[in-house]
mmCIF file of C-alpha atoms in Angstrom:
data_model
loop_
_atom_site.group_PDB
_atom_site.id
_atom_site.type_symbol
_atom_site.label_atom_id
_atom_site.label_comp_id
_atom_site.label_asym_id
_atom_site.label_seq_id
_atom_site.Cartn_x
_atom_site.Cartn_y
_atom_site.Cartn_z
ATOM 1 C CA UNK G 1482 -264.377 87.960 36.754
ATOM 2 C CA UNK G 1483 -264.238 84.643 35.590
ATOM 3 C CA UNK G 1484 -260.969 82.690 36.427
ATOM 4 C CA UNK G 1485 -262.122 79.067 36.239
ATOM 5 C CA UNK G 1486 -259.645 78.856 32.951
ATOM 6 C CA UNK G 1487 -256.351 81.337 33.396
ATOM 7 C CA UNK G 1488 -253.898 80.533 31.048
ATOM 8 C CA UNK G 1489 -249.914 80.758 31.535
ATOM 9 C CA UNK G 1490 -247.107 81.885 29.754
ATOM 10 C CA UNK G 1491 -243.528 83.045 29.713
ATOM 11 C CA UNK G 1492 -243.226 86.888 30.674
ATOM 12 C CA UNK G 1493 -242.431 89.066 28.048
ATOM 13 C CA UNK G 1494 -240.379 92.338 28.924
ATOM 14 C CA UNK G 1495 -243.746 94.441 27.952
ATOM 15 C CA UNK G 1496 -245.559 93.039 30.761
ATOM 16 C CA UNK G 1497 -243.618 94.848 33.449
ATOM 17 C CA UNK G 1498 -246.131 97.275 34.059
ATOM 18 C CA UNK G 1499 -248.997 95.005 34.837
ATOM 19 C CA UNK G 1500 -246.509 92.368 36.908
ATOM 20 C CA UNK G 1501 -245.649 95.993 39.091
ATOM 21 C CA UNK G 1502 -249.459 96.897 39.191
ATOM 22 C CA UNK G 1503 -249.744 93.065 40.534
ATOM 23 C CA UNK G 1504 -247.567 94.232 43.508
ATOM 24 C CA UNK G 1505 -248.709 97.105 43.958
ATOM 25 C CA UNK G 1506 -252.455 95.535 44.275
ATOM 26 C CA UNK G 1507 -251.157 93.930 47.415
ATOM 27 C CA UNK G 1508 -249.792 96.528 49.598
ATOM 28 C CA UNK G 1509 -249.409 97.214 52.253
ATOM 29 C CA UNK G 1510 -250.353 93.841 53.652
ATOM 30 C CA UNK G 1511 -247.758 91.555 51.316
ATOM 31 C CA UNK G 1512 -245.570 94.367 50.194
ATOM 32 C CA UNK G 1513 -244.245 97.647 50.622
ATOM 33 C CA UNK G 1514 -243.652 100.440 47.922
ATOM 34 C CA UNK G 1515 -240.038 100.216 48.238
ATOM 35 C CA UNK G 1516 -240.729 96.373 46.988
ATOM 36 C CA UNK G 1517 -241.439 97.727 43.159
ATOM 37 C CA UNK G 1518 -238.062 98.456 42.207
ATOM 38 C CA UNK G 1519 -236.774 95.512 43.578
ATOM 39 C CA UNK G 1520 -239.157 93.934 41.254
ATOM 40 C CA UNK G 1521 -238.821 95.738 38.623
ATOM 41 C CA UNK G 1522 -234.649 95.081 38.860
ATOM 42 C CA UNK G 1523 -235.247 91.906 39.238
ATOM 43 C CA UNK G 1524 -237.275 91.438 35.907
ATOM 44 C CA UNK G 1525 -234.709 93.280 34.037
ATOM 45 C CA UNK G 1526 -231.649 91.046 35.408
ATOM 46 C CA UNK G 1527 -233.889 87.278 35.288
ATOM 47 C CA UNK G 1528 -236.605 87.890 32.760
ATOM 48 C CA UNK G 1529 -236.513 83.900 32.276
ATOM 49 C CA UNK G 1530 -238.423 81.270 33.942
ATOM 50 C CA UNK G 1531 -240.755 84.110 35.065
ATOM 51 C CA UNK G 1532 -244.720 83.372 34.099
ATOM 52 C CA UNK G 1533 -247.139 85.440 34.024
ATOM 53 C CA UNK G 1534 -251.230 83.883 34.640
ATOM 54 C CA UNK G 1535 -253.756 85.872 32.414
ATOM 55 C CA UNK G 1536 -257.441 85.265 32.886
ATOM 56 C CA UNK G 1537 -260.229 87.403 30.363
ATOM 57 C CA UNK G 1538 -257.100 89.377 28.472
ATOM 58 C CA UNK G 1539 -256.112 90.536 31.945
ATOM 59 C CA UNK G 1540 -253.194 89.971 33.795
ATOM 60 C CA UNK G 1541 -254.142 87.981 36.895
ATOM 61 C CA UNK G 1542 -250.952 86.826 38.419
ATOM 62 C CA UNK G 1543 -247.221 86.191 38.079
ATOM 63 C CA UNK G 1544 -244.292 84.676 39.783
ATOM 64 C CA UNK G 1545 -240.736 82.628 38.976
ATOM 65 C CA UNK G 1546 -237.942 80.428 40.491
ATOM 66 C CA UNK G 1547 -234.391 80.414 40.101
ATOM 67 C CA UNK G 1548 -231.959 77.821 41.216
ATOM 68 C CA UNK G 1549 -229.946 78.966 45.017
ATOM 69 C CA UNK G 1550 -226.479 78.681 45.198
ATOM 70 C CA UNK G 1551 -227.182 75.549 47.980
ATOM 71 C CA UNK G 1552 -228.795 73.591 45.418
ATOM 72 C CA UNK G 1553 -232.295 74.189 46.666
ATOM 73 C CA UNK G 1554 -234.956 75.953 43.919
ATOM 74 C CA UNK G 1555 -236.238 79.171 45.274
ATOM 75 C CA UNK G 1556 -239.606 80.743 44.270
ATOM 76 C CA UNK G 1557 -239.225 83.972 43.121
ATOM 77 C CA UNK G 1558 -241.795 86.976 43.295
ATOM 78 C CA UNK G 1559 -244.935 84.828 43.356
ATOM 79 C CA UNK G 1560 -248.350 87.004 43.672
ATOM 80 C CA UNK G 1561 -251.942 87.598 42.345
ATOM 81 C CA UNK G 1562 -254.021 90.297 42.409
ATOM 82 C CA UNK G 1563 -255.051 91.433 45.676
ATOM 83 C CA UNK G 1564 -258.818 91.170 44.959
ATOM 84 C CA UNK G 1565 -258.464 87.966 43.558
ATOM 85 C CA UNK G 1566 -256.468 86.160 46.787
ATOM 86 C CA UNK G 1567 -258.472 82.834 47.444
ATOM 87 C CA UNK G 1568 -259.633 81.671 44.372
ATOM 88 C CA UNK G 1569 -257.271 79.142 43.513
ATOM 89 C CA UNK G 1570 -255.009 81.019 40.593
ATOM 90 C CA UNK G 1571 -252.123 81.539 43.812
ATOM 91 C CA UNK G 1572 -251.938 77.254 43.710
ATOM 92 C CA UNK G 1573 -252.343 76.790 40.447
ATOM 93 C CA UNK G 1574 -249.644 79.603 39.508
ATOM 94 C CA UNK G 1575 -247.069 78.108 42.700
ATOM 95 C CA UNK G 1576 -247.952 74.590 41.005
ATOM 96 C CA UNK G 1577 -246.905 75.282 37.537
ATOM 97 C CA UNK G 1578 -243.662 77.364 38.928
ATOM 98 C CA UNK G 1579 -242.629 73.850 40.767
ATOM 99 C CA UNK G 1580 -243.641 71.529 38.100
ATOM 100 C CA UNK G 1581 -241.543 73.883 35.643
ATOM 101 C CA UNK G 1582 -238.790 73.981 38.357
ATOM 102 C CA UNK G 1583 -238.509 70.218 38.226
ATOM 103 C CA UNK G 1584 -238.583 69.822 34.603
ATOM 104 C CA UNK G 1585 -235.619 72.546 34.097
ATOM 105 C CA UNK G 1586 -233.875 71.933 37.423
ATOM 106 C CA UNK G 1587 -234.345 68.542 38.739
ATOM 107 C CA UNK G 1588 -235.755 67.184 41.882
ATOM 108 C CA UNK G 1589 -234.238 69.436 44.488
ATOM 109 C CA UNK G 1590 -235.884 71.044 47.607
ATOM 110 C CA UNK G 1591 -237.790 74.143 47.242
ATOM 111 C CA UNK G 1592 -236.970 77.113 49.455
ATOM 112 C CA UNK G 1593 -239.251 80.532 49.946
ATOM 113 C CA UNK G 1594 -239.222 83.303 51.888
ATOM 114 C CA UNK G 1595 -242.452 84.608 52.298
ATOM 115 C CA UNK G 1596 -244.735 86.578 54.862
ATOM 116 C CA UNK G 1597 -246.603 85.492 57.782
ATOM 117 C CA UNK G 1598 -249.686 86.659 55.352
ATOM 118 C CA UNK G 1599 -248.933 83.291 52.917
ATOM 119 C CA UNK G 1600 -247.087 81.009 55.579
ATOM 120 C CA UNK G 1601 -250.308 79.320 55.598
ATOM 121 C CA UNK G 1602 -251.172 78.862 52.105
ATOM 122 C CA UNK G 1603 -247.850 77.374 51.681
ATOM 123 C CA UNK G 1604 -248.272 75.401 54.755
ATOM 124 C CA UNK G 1605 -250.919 73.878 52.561
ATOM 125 C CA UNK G 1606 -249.002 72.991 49.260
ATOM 126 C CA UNK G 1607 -246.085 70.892 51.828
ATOM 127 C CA UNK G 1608 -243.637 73.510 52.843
ATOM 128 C CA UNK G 1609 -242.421 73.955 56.184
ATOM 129 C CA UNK G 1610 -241.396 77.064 58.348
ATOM 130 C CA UNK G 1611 -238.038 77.157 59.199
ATOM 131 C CA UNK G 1612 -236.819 80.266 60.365
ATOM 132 C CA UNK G 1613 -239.557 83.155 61.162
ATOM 133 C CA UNK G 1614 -237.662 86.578 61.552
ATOM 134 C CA UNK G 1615 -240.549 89.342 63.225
ATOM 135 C CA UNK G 1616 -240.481 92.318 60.917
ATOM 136 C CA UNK G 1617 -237.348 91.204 58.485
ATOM 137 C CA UNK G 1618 -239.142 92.474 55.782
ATOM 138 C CA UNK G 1619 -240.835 95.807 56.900
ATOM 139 C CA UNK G 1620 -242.612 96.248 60.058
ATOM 140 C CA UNK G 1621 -245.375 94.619 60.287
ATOM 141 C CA UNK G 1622 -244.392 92.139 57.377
ATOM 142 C CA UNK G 1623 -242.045 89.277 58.379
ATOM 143 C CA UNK G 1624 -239.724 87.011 56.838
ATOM 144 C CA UNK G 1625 -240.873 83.471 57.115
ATOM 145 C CA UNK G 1626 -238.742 80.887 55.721
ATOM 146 C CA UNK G 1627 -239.664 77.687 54.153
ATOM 147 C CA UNK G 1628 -238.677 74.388 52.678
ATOM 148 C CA UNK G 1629 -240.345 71.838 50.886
ATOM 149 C CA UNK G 1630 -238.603 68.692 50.027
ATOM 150 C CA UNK G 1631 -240.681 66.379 47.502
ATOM 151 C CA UNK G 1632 -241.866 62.653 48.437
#
């Protein structure tokens, strides 16, 4: 597949299947089954400032942000599909989600909590670990915490 040019837009309620087929292209390693419904709530209950990244009519990624109660901006349910990890849509997609972020929310820090899977990739794009909890999301999959405060 060709993804030099993926395009995004705002998710659309109809596109909840293919955002859950997203996840479920990336377990067991970045998720776990019990993840989907989570998901799946979560799209119902904050459909905005979700995007979803389509490349060739297919859907190729997704992921959000929502403001935190401390102020920071959190990014929210950020993924691509499995077999397309490492080709550059997972920055683009986390770039647009900040630059968006900024536009709507201002310039605040950006918190995550991610896996020790992506701790590096978002080691890459500024943030830093904070707290690293060993299996606080499943076993095997921890909760790495992260901040990244623009310069």
């Amino acid at each position: 597949m060709n993804v030099s040019d993926p395009s995004i837009r705002e998710y659309r309620p109809r596109d909840i299947e293919k955002v859950a087929a997203l996840l479920r292209s990336n377990i067991p390693k970045y998720f776990v089954p019990a993840e989907e419904q989570e998901l799946r709530d979560y799209l119902i209950e904050h459909p905005e400032d979700y995007y979803v990244m389509e490349s060739g009519g297919e859907v190729v990624g997704a992921g959000g942000f929502a403001g935190n109660k401390d102020g920071s901006i959190g990014l929210c349910w950020g993924m691509v599909r499995n077999d397309l990890i490492g080709t550059g849509l997972g920055k683009r997609l986390t770039l647009f989600r900040m630059e968006k972020a900024r536009e709507k929310l201002g310039d605040r820090p950006f918190m995550i909590s991610t896996s020790q899977h992506t701790e590096g990739f978002y080691q890459k794009l500024g943030f830093e670990t904070i707290e690293h909890i060993p299996d606080g999301f499943a076993p095997g999959i921890d909760i790495c915490k992260m901040v990244a405060v623009r310069e």
